[in-house]
CSV table of C-alpha atoms in Angstrom, one decimal:
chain,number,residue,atom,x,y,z
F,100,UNK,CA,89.4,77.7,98.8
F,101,UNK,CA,90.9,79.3,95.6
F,102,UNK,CA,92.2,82.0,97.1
F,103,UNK,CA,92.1,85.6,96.0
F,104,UNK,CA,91.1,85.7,92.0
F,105,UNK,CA,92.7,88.4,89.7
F,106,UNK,CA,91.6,88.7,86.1
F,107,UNK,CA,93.5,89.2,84.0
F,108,UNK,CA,97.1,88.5,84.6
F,109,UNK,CA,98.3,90.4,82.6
F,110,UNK,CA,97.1,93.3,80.1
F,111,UNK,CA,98.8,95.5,78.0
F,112,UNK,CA,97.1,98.4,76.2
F,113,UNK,CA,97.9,101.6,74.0
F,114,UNK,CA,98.1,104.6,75.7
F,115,UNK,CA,94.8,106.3,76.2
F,116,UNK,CA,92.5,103.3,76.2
F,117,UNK,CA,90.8,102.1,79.1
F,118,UNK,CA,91.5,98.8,81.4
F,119,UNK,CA,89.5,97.5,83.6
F,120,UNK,CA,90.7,95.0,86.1
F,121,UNK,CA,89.0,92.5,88.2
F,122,UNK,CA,89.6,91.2,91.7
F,123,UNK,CA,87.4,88.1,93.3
F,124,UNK,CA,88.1,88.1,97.0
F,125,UNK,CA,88.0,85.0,98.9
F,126,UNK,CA,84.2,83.6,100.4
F,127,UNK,CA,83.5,85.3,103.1
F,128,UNK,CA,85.4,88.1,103.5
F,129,UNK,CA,84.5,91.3,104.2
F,130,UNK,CA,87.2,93.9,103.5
F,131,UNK,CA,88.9,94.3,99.9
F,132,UNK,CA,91.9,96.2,99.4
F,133,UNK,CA,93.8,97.5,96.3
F,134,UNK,CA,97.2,98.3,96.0
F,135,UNK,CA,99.7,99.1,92.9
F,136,UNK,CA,103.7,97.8,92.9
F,137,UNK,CA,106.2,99.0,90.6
F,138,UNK,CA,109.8,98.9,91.2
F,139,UNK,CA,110.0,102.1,91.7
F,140,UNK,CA,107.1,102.9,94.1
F,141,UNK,CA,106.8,99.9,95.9
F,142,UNK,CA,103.6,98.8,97.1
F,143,UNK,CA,101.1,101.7,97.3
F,144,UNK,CA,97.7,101.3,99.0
F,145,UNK,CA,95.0,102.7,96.8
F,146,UNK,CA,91.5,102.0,97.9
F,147,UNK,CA,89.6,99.6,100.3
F,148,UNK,CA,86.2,98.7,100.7
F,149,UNK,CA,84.6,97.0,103.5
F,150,UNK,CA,80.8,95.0,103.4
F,151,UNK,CA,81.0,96.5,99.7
F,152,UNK,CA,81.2,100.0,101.0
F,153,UNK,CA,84.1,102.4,99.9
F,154,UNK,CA,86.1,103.4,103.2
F,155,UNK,CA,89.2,104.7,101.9
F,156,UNK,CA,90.7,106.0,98.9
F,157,UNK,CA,93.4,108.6,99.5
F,158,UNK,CA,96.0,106.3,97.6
F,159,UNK,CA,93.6,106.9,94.8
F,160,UNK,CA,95.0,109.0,91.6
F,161,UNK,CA,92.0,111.9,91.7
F,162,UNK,CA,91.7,111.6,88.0
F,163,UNK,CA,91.8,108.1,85.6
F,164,UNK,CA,91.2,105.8,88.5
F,165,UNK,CA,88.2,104.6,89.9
F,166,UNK,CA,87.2,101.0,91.8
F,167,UNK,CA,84.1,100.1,92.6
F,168,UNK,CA,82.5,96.6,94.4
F,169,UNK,CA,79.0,95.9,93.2
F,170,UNK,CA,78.7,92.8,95.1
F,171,UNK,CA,80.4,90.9,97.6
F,172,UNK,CA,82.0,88.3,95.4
F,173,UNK,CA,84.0,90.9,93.0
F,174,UNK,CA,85.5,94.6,93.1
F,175,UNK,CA,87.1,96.1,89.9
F,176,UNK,CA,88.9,98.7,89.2
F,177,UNK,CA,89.0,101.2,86.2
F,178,UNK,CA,92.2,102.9,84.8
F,179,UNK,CA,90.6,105.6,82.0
F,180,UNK,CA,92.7,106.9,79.4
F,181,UNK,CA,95.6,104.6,80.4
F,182,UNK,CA,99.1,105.9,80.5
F,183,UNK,CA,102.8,104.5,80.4
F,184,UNK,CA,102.9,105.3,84.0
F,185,UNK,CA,99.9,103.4,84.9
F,186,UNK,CA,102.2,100.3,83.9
F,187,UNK,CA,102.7,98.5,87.1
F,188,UNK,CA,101.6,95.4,88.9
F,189,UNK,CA,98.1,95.7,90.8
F,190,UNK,CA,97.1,93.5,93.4
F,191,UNK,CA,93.8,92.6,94.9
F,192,UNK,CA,93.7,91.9,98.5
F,193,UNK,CA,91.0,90.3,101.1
F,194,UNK,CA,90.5,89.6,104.8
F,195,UNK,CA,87.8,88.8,107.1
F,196,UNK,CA,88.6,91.1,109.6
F,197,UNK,CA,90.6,94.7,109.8
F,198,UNK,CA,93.8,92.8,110.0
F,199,UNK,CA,95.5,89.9,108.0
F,200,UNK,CA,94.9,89.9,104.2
F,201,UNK,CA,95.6,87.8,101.4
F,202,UNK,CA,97.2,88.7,98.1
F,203,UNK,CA,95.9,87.9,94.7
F,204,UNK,CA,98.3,87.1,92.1
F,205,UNK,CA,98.3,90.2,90.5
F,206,UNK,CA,97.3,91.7,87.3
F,207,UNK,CA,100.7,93.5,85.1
F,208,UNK,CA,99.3,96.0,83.5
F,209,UNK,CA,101.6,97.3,80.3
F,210,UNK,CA,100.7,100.7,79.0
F,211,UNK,CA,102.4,100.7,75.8
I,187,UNK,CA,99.6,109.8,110.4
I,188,UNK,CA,100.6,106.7,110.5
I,189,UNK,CA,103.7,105.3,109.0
I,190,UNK,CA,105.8,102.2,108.6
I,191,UNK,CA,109.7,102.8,108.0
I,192,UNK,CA,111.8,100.3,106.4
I,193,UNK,CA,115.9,101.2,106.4
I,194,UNK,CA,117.0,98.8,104.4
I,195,UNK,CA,117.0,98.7,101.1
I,196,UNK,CA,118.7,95.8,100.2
I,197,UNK,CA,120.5,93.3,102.3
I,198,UNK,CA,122.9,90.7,101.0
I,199,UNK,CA,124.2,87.7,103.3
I,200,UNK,CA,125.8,84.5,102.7
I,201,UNK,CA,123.6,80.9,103.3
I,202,UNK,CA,123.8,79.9,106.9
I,203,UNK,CA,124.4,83.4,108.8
I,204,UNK,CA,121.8,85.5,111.1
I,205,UNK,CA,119.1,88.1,109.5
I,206,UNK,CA,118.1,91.3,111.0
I,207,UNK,CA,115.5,93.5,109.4
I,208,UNK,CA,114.8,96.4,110.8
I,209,UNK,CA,111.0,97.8,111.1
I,210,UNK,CA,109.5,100.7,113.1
I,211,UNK,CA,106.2,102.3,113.3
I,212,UNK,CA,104.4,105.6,114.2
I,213,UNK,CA,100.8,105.4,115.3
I,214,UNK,CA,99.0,106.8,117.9
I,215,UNK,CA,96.6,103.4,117.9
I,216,UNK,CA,97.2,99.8,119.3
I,217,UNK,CA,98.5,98.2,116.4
I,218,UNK,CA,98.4,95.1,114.7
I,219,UNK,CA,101.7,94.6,112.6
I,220,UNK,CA,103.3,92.0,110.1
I,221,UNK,CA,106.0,90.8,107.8
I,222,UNK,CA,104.8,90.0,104.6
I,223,UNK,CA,107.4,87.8,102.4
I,224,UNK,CA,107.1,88.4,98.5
I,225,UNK,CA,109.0,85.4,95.7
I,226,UNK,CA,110.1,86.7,92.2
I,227,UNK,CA,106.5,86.7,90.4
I,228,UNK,CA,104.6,85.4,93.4
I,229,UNK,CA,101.8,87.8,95.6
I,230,UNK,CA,103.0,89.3,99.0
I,231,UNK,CA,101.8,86.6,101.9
I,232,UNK,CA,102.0,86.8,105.5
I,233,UNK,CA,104.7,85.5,107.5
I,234,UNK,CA,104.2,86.9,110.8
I,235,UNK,CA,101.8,89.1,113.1
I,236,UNK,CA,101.6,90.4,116.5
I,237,UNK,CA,99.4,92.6,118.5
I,238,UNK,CA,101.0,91.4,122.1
I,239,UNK,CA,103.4,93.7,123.3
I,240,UNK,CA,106.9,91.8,124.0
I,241,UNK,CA,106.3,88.5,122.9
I,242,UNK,CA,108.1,86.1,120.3
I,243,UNK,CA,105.8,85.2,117.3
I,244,UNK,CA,107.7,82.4,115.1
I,245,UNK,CA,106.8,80.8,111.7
I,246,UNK,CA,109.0,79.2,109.2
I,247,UNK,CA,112.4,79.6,111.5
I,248,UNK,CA,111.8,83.5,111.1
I,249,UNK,CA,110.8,85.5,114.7
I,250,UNK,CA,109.5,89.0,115.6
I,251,UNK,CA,108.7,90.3,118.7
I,252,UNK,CA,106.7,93.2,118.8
I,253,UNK,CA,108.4,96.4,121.1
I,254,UNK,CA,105.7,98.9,121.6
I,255,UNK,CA,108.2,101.1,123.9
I,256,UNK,CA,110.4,101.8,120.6
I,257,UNK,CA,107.4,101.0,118.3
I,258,UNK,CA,109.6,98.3,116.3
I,259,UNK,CA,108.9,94.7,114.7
I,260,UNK,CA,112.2,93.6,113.7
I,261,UNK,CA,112.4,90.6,111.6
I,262,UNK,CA,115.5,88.0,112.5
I,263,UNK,CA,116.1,84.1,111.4
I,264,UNK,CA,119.6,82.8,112.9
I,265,UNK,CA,120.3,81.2,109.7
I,266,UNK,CA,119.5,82.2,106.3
I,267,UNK,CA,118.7,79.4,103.3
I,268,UNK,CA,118.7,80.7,99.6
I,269,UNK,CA,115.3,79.9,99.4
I,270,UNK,CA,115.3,83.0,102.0
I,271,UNK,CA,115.7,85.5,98.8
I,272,UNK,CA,112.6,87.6,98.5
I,273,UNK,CA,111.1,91.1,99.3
I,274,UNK,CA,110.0,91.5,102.6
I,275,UNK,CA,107.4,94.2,103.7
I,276,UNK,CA,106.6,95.7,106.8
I,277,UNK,CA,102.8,96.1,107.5
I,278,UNK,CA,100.4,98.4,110.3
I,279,UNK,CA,97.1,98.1,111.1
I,280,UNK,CA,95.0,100.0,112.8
I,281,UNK,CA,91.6,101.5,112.8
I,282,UNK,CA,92.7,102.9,109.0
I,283,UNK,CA,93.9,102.3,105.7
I,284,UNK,CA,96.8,99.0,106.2
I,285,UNK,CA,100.4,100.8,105.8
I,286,UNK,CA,103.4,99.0,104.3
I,287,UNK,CA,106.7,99.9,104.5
I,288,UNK,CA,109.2,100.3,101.4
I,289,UNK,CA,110.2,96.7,101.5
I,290,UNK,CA,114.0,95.0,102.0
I,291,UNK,CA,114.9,93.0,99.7
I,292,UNK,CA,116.7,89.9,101.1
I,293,UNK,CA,119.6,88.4,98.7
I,294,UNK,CA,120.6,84.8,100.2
I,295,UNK,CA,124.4,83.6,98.3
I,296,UNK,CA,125.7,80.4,98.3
């Protein structure tokens, strides 16, 4: 069991371009979560999806941000016209029920 | 909705004494909750997690019992080790979203 996979680790773009970020949960499970950490913030919950279905996004910026989970072995999630406050630490999380999840590594994200 | 408050910031102990961190909850569900522990550079992973009202969970010398008369999950361990340092989060679920609270980070000195 690899464990959650989170490509890449880290990514650093110029403001106004897009990154895309992926997330490979662990076999099996059902529920994907995303969340973003910055020192600031914390850890914010932004979206989760469960059986590849979007249940919640109110932690979702309205505009910029979208995540989507075409199949059950990956979820990504899309930053558009990046900006130095979109730099922060964003972390993929899974679980096979509503309950326990496991953390990816992360992706850092630098929005120069 | 549902919430999960934190009230410490930052605490800062000497190697060898006791550890309280404080957590408490608002739901109108039957929760599950849990300490995550997060190391410098390392992803958030689960420590403890309770559902049973009033009893002990214990892993890795740390212990939380869950109160669901004062809706807290307070984290203890009797005797701190530096490689206790680390961010520790808070976490509901319930039929929603998961909920984390703002974290305490733990600073372990010699």
């Amino acid at each position: 069991n690899a464990g959650v996979i989170q490509t890449p680790r880290h990514k650093v773009t110029g403001k106004g371009q897009e990154a895309t970020l992926w997330c490979e949960p662990i076999s099996g499970h059902s529920a994907v979560f995303w969340y973003r950490q910055t020192i600031v913030q914390g850890l914010e919950f932004l979206t989760y999806f469960r059986n590849q279905a979007p249940i919640d996004d109110s932690g979702m910026p309205k505009e910029r941000f979208s995540a989507q989970m075409p199949n059950q072995s990956h979820s990504t999630l899309k930053i558009q016209s990046t900006q130095p406050q979109d730099s922060a630490v964003y972390l993929c999380a899974s679980s096979s029920d509503r309950y326990e999840q496991y953390f990816g590594p992360g992706t850092r994200l630098t929005v120069l | 909705g549902d919430s999960v408050t934190q009230t410490e910031g930052l605490v800062t102990l000497t190697k060898g004494l006791p550890v309280m961190l404080n957590c408490t909850y608002q739901t109108t569900y039957s929760p599950f909750l849990f300490w995550y522990v997060q190391h410098l550079n390392e992803a958030p992973k689960l420590l403890l997690k309770s559902s049973t009202d009033n009893k002990r969970t214990e892993h890795q010398g740390f212990y939380a019992t869950l109160h669901k008369s004062s809706s807290s999950f307070h984290l203890q361990k009797s005797s701190v080790q530096l490689s206790d340092s680390a961010l520790y989060f808070c976490a509901l679920s319930d039929t929603g979203a998961p909920r984390f609270g703002a974290g305490t980070k733990l600073s372990v000195k010699p």
